[in-house]
Amino acid sequence: MPTLLNQRIISIVGPTATGKTDLAINIVRVFRHHDMEAEIINADAYQMYAGMDIGTAKPSPVQLYEVRHHLMGISDPHVPMTVARFQKLSRACIDQLQQRNIRPILVGGSGLYSRAAVDEMSFPGTDPHIREHLERRAAIEGPTVLFAELQDRDPIAASRMDPRNLRRTIRALEVIEITGKAYSANLPHYSYKIPTIQIGLDIDREELDRRIDIRTAAMIRNGLLEEARGMRPKLGLTAVKALGYKEMFEVLDGSMTLEEAQKSIAQKTKRLARKQMGWFGRDPRIHWIQALDPQLVEKAIQVIIRADQGEFDGFDAEADTYASHHLGDTGRRWRT
């Protein structure tokens, strides 16, 4: 491996069950072979909660032993993990690793979290008085009136939002009041704050569905029901939204069979994968590689080397001969 002149953060993204952790660990192995160190930073929102191991598909004990993983199981499930909180934690972690000459590798399927760590993104605070006033208005005047106000004050933000999502409408109007600026000015832009190379794992839809079915069955077999039983009184309003736990609670309550729960979890996970692909597919900077490519690791390393040598500066993934963008000719399948 040639000397890496300008080491960027490595970010491995893509839908759930595509093998992101496996690729990250293999990259670490290659680096170690060339006397370079790298460690993984978790960018999956739910894997940050302690105790939610099986249901969030955390890396195995063997994987955690082989390569150090940061921000894994660090948060009490009662305490909400927000994007703003993650941004502070991840950037501090990145800085600490770089200070020790260790290459950070972000791994996760939470697109907003992956971008919050490395992109130009800000998260304005909240004002309980403004929020309470807007909520009272929504109760009296109705959400349609508030959304119409948002359309008038920030048509760009309104065009990107669902009029039925009152929570987001209130948040947008709150930010406008707090900052005096359009809410859209705070929306994510494709601009790195920290130099990064993003590698996306692409996979055929049918194969991904098959993997999700297998992984869901393994979760049930490995004790998801018992994990959910133990975690039930510990989960806060955010943690409880993790896929799989609601179904396990219904099994415990006798309103769903384990077989029905398994089927429901798999179906919801497949829908999540479609949404993830849509999210990542909009980012033109991602370098896509087929997850089942027998030369996956070698191609990923080549992308990293080329990025470190400045080859993608200014145009990034558009010039990458290894990139196979799933949202191109075949992308329509993901939107069905």
Short mmCIF file of C-alpha atoms in Angstrom, two decimals:
data_model
loop_
_atom_site.label_atom_id
_atom_site.label_comp_id
_atom_site.label_asym_id
_atom_site.label_seq_id
_atom_site.Cartn_x
_atom_site.Cartn_y
_atom_site.Cartn_z
CA MET A 1 0.00 0.00 0.00
CA PRO A 2 1.42 3.40 -0.94
CA THR A 3 1.88 6.11 1.64
CA LEU A 4 -1.41 7.86 2.30
CA LEU A 5 -0.74 11.56 1.92
CA ASN A 6 -3.97 13.08 3.22
CA GLN A 7 -5.80 10.62 5.39
CA ARG A 8 -9.54 11.20 5.33
CA ILE A 9 -12.19 9.83 7.65
CA ILE A 10 -13.58 6.62 6.20
CA SER A 11 -17.37 6.32 6.34
CA ILE A 12 -19.03 3.05 5.36
CA VAL A 13 -22.73 3.42 4.66
CA GLY A 14 -25.62 1.55 3.08
CA PRO A 15 -28.78 -0.33 3.98
CA THR A 16 -29.01 -2.63 6.95
CA ALA A 17 -27.66 -6.19 6.57
CA THR A 18 -25.25 -5.38 3.73
CA GLY A 19 -22.09 -6.24 5.70
CA LYS A 20 -20.78 -2.79 6.66
CA THR A 21 -19.13 -3.96 9.88
CA ASP A 22 -17.47 -6.90 8.13
CA LEU A 23 -16.00 -4.56 5.51
CA ALA A 24 -14.77 -2.12 8.17
CA ILE A 25 -13.04 -4.91 10.09
CA ASN A 26 -11.40 -6.20 6.91
CA ILE A 27 -10.13 -2.70 6.14
CA VAL A 28 -8.64 -2.52 9.65
CA ARG A 29 -6.89 -5.84 9.00
CA VAL A 30 -5.37 -4.50 5.78
CA PHE A 31 -4.21 -1.36 7.55
CA ARG A 32 -2.61 -3.39 10.35
CA HIS A 33 -0.77 -5.47 7.79
CA HIS A 34 0.80 -2.22 6.60
CA ASP A 35 1.55 -0.99 10.15
CA MET A 36 -1.33 1.49 10.24
CA GLU A 37 -3.98 1.64 12.93
CA ALA A 38 -7.72 2.18 12.51
CA GLU A 39 -10.70 1.91 14.84
CA ILE A 40 -14.45 1.94 14.27
CA ILE A 41 -16.91 4.62 15.38
CA ASN A 42 -20.51 3.47 15.53
CA ALA A 43 -22.94 5.69 13.60
CA ASP A 44 -26.06 3.59 14.17
CA ALA A 45 -28.48 5.45 16.40
CA TYR A 46 -29.96 2.48 18.25
CA GLN A 47 -26.68 0.61 18.73
CA MET A 48 -25.63 3.42 21.05
CA TYR A 49 -28.10 2.20 23.66
CA ALA A 50 -26.76 -0.13 26.32
CA GLY A 51 -28.36 -3.57 26.58
CA MET A 52 -30.06 -3.49 23.18
CA ASP A 53 -27.64 -5.95 21.63
CA ILE A 54 -29.59 -8.59 19.72
CA GLY A 55 -32.39 -6.33 18.52
CA THR A 56 -30.05 -3.72 17.06
CA ALA A 57 -27.68 -6.30 15.52
CA LYS A 58 -24.62 -5.06 17.35
CA PRO A 59 -21.27 -6.56 16.30
CA SER A 60 -20.47 -9.92 17.84
CA PRO A 61 -18.20 -10.19 20.91
CA VAL A 62 -15.49 -11.58 18.62
CA GLN A 63 -15.72 -8.55 16.33
CA LEU A 64 -15.72 -6.15 19.27
CA TYR A 65 -12.64 -7.90 20.66
CA GLU A 66 -10.73 -7.83 17.38
CA VAL A 67 -11.35 -4.15 16.59
CA ARG A 68 -12.17 -1.44 19.07
CA HIS A 69 -15.62 0.09 18.50
CA HIS A 70 -16.41 3.54 19.88
CA LEU A 71 -19.88 4.91 20.81
CA MET A 72 -21.30 1.40 21.08
CA GLY A 73 -23.73 0.85 23.96
CA ILE A 74 -22.77 4.13 25.62
CA SER A 75 -26.20 5.58 26.37
CA ASP A 76 -28.81 4.69 28.96
CA PRO A 77 -31.93 3.62 27.02
CA HIS A 78 -33.95 6.10 29.09
CA VAL A 79 -31.88 9.02 27.73
CA PRO A 80 -32.73 10.03 24.14
CA MET A 81 -29.83 9.86 21.70
CA THR A 82 -30.23 12.91 19.48
CA VAL A 83 -28.34 13.79 16.31
CA ALA A 84 -26.95 16.90 18.02
CA ARG A 85 -25.63 14.82 20.92
CA PHE A 86 -24.14 12.28 18.55
CA GLN A 87 -22.43 15.02 16.56
CA LYS A 88 -20.59 16.24 19.66
CA LEU A 89 -19.63 12.72 20.74
CA SER A 90 -18.50 11.56 17.30
CA ARG A 91 -16.43 14.63 16.53
CA ALA A 92 -14.71 14.42 19.91
CA CYS A 93 -13.99 10.75 19.21
CA ILE A 94 -12.66 11.52 15.72
CA ASP A 95 -10.36 14.18 17.15
CA GLN A 96 -9.06 11.88 19.88
CA LEU A 97 -8.29 9.09 17.41
CA GLN A 98 -6.55 11.42 14.98
CA GLN A 99 -4.46 12.84 17.79
CA ARG A 100 -3.25 9.27 18.40
CA ASN A 101 -2.63 8.71 14.67
CA ILE A 102 -5.49 6.20 14.46
CA ARG A 103 -7.69 6.25 11.37
CA PRO A 104 -11.41 6.62 12.27
CA ILE A 105 -13.87 4.46 10.34
CA LEU A 106 -17.52 5.48 10.74
CA VAL A 107 -19.95 2.59 10.28
CA GLY A 108 -23.72 2.80 10.29
CA GLY A 109 -27.01 2.78 8.46
CA SER A 110 -28.34 5.97 10.09
CA GLY A 111 -27.79 8.42 7.25
CA LEU A 112 -28.35 11.60 9.25
CA TYR A 113 -25.98 10.43 11.97
CA SER A 114 -23.25 9.50 9.48
CA ARG A 115 -23.49 12.94 7.91
CA ALA A 116 -23.74 14.81 11.22
CA ALA A 117 -20.31 13.52 12.16
CA VAL A 118 -18.49 14.85 9.11
CA ASP A 119 -20.70 17.38 7.26
CA GLU A 120 -21.38 21.07 7.70
CA MET A 121 -24.47 20.74 9.89
CA SER A 122 -25.76 22.77 12.81
CA PHE A 123 -28.52 22.00 15.29
CA PRO A 124 -30.18 25.09 16.79
CA GLY A 125 -31.34 24.76 20.37
CA THR A 126 -34.91 24.75 21.61
CA ASP A 127 -37.04 27.30 23.41
CA PRO A 128 -39.79 25.76 25.58
CA HIS A 129 -41.84 28.99 25.56
CA ILE A 130 -41.84 29.25 21.76
CA ARG A 131 -42.55 25.52 21.47
CA GLU A 132 -45.47 25.72 23.93
CA HIS A 133 -46.93 28.72 22.08
CA LEU A 134 -46.78 26.89 18.74
CA GLU A 135 -48.32 23.76 20.22
CA ARG A 136 -51.21 25.81 21.65
CA ARG A 137 -51.73 27.41 18.26
CA ALA A 138 -51.77 23.98 16.62
CA ALA A 139 -54.43 22.79 19.07
CA ILE A 140 -56.61 25.87 18.49
CA GLU A 141 -55.97 26.77 14.83
CA GLY A 142 -55.02 23.35 13.50
CA PRO A 143 -51.83 22.03 11.83
CA THR A 144 -52.90 23.26 8.38
CA VAL A 145 -52.65 26.89 9.50
CA LEU A 146 -49.16 26.38 10.91
CA PHE A 147 -47.96 24.65 7.77
CA ALA A 148 -49.36 27.48 5.64
CA GLU A 149 -47.35 29.90 7.78
CA LEU A 150 -44.23 27.80 7.20
CA GLN A 151 -44.88 27.85 3.46
CA ASP A 152 -45.02 31.63 3.61
CA ARG A 153 -41.94 32.08 5.82
CA ASP A 154 -39.74 29.33 4.37
CA PRO A 155 -41.11 27.80 1.15
CA ILE A 156 -37.91 25.77 0.59
CA ALA A 157 -38.26 23.97 3.93
CA ALA A 158 -41.99 23.49 3.44
CA SER A 159 -41.45 21.90 0.03
CA ARG A 160 -39.30 19.20 1.66
CA MET A 161 -41.72 18.38 4.46
CA ASP A 162 -44.92 16.40 4.91
CA PRO A 163 -47.79 18.78 5.82
CA ARG A 164 -49.17 16.05 8.08
CA ASN A 165 -46.00 15.97 10.21
CA LEU A 166 -46.99 18.55 12.82
CA ARG A 167 -43.91 17.88 14.95
CA ARG A 168 -41.57 18.89 12.11
CA THR A 169 -43.69 21.93 11.23
CA ILE A 170 -43.52 23.16 14.82
CA ARG A 171 -39.77 22.53 14.96
CA ALA A 172 -39.21 24.48 11.73
CA LEU A 173 -41.20 27.47 12.97
CA GLU A 174 -39.43 27.27 16.34
CA VAL A 175 -36.00 27.42 14.67
CA ILE A 176 -37.09 30.38 12.54
CA GLU A 177 -38.14 32.24 15.69
CA ILE A 178 -34.96 31.37 17.59
CA THR A 179 -32.42 32.09 14.85
CA GLY A 180 -34.20 34.72 12.80
CA LYS A 181 -33.18 32.71 9.74
CA ALA A 182 -34.96 30.30 7.43
CA TYR A 183 -35.18 26.75 8.74
CA SER A 184 -33.84 25.56 5.37
CA ALA A 185 -30.56 27.35 6.14
CA ASN A 186 -29.97 24.67 8.79
CA LEU A 187 -30.85 21.70 6.60
CA PRO A 188 -27.99 19.35 5.65
CA HIS A 189 -25.86 20.28 2.66
CA TYR A 190 -23.45 18.00 0.86
CA SER A 191 -20.36 19.74 2.18
CA TYR A 192 -17.71 18.09 4.37
CA LYS A 193 -16.54 19.84 7.50
CA ILE A 194 -14.08 17.00 8.07
CA PRO A 195 -12.38 15.50 4.96
CA THR A 196 -14.09 12.15 4.39
CA ILE A 197 -14.32 9.31 1.90
CA GLN A 198 -17.71 7.57 1.86
CA ILE A 199 -18.03 3.99 0.65
CA GLY A 200 -21.53 2.65 0.08
CA LEU A 201 -22.43 -1.03 -0.06
CA ASP A 202 -24.81 -1.78 -2.90
CA ILE A 203 -26.75 -5.02 -3.13
CA ASP A 204 -29.50 -6.62 -5.17
CA ARG A 205 -32.91 -6.19 -3.59
CA GLU A 206 -33.79 -9.88 -3.57
CA GLU A 207 -30.47 -10.79 -1.95
CA LEU A 208 -30.90 -8.11 0.69
CA ASP A 209 -34.40 -9.37 1.48
CA ARG A 210 -32.99 -12.87 1.87
CA ARG A 211 -30.30 -11.59 4.26
CA ILE A 212 -32.85 -9.71 6.33
CA ASP A 213 -35.01 -12.85 6.65
CA ILE A 214 -32.00 -14.86 7.79
CA ARG A 215 -30.84 -12.21 10.27
CA THR A 216 -34.32 -11.76 11.73
CA ALA A 217 -34.66 -15.50 12.29
CA ALA A 218 -31.25 -15.53 13.96
CA MET A 219 -32.28 -12.69 16.29
CA ILE A 220 -35.33 -14.66 17.44
CA ARG A 221 -33.26 -17.80 17.81
CA ASN A 222 -30.54 -16.01 19.78
CA GLY A 223 -32.89 -14.63 22.41
CA LEU A 224 -34.51 -11.39 21.24
CA LEU A 225 -37.66 -12.20 23.21
CA GLU A 226 -35.76 -12.52 26.49
CA GLU A 227 -33.72 -9.40 25.74
CA ALA A 228 -36.94 -7.46 25.14
CA ARG A 229 -38.43 -8.84 28.37
CA GLY A 230 -35.46 -7.54 30.35
CA MET A 231 -35.23 -4.20 28.55
CA ARG A 232 -38.95 -3.38 28.58
CA PRO A 233 -38.95 -1.30 31.79
CA LYS A 234 -35.69 0.41 30.80
CA LEU A 235 -36.56 1.78 27.37
CA GLY A 236 -37.26 5.48 26.90
CA LEU A 237 -39.50 7.05 24.26
CA THR A 238 -36.75 7.01 21.63
CA ALA A 239 -35.11 3.65 22.34
CA VAL A 240 -38.45 1.83 22.30
CA LYS A 241 -38.85 2.75 18.61
CA ALA A 242 -36.03 0.38 17.59
CA LEU A 243 -37.31 -2.29 15.21
CA GLY A 244 -38.29 -5.55 16.84
CA TYR A 245 -39.00 -4.58 20.42
CA LYS A 246 -42.62 -3.55 19.91
CA GLU A 247 -43.33 -6.94 18.31
CA MET A 248 -41.61 -8.77 21.16
CA PHE A 249 -43.73 -6.84 23.68
CA GLU A 250 -46.84 -7.95 21.81
CA VAL A 251 -45.64 -11.55 22.00
CA LEU A 252 -45.11 -11.15 25.74
CA ASP A 253 -48.61 -9.70 26.06
CA GLY A 254 -50.12 -12.59 24.08
CA SER A 255 -51.43 -10.43 21.21
CA MET A 256 -49.01 -11.83 18.62
CA THR A 257 -47.30 -15.16 18.05
CA LEU A 258 -43.54 -15.40 17.76
CA GLU A 259 -43.91 -16.46 14.14
CA GLU A 260 -46.09 -13.44 13.37
CA ALA A 261 -43.61 -11.17 15.14
CA GLN A 262 -40.71 -12.53 13.11
CA LYS A 263 -42.56 -11.89 9.87
CA SER A 264 -43.52 -8.36 10.94
CA ILE A 265 -39.95 -7.47 11.97
CA ALA A 266 -38.56 -8.73 8.66
CA GLN A 267 -41.13 -6.75 6.65
CA LYS A 268 -40.45 -3.55 8.56
CA THR A 269 -36.69 -4.03 8.23
CA LYS A 270 -37.06 -4.40 4.46
CA ARG A 271 -39.03 -1.16 4.32
CA LEU A 272 -36.32 0.52 6.39
CA ALA A 273 -33.69 -0.73 3.94
CA ARG A 274 -35.58 0.90 1.05
CA LYS A 275 -35.68 4.20 2.94
CA GLN A 276 -31.97 3.95 3.76
CA MET A 277 -31.10 3.37 0.13
CA GLY A 278 -33.16 6.37 -0.87
CA TRP A 279 -31.41 8.53 1.72
CA PHE A 280 -27.89 7.48 0.79
CA GLY A 281 -28.71 7.44 -2.90
CA ARG A 282 -29.21 11.20 -2.89
CA ASP A 283 -25.61 11.83 -1.80
CA PRO A 284 -23.45 12.14 -4.95
CA ARG A 285 -20.23 11.81 -2.94
CA ILE A 286 -20.72 8.16 -2.02
CA HIS A 287 -18.59 5.59 -3.86
CA TRP A 288 -20.76 2.53 -4.41
CA ILE A 289 -19.32 -0.98 -4.49
CA GLN A 290 -21.26 -4.22 -4.84
CA ALA A 291 -21.47 -5.87 -1.42
CA LEU A 292 -21.09 -9.33 -2.97
CA ASP A 293 -18.11 -8.42 -5.14
CA PRO A 294 -15.36 -10.98 -4.41
CA GLN A 295 -12.89 -8.07 -4.60
CA LEU A 296 -14.91 -5.85 -2.28
CA VAL A 297 -12.09 -5.21 0.21
CA GLU A 298 -9.49 -4.60 -2.49
CA LYS A 299 -11.75 -2.13 -4.30
CA ALA A 300 -12.59 -0.33 -1.08
CA ILE A 301 -8.88 0.04 -0.28
CA GLN A 302 -8.24 1.40 -3.77
CA VAL A 303 -10.99 4.00 -3.33
CA ILE A 304 -9.45 5.03 0.01
CA ILE A 305 -5.97 5.35 -1.51
CA ARG A 306 -7.23 7.38 -4.43
CA ALA A 307 -9.17 9.68 -2.09
CA ASP A 308 -6.13 10.19 0.15
CA GLN A 309 -4.08 11.10 -2.88
CA GLY A 310 -6.60 13.80 -3.79
CA GLU A 311 -7.97 12.14 -6.90
CA PHE A 312 -11.59 12.90 -6.04
CA ASP A 313 -11.10 16.48 -4.88
CA GLY A 314 -13.70 18.67 -6.54
CA PHE A 315 -15.77 15.94 -8.14
CA ASP A 316 -15.57 12.94 -5.85
CA ALA A 317 -17.73 9.92 -6.70
CA GLU A 318 -18.63 11.14 -10.18
CA ALA A 319 -15.15 10.16 -11.35
CA ASP A 320 -14.98 6.83 -9.55
CA THR A 321 -14.74 3.92 -11.98
CA TYR A 322 -15.49 1.49 -9.14
CA ALA A 323 -18.76 3.20 -8.23
CA SER A 324 -21.96 1.40 -9.20
CA HIS A 325 -24.75 3.72 -8.13
CA HIS A 326 -27.81 1.66 -7.32
CA LEU A 327 -30.06 4.69 -7.66
CA GLY A 328 -29.11 4.93 -11.33
CA ASP A 329 -30.53 2.51 -13.90
CA THR A 330 -31.67 -0.02 -11.30
CA GLY A 331 -32.66 2.48 -8.60
CA ARG A 332 -36.35 2.35 -9.47
CA ARG A 333 -36.58 -1.04 -7.78
CA TRP A 334 -35.80 0.55 -4.42
CA ARG A 335 -38.69 2.97 -4.67
CA THR A 336 -41.39 0.34 -5.14
#
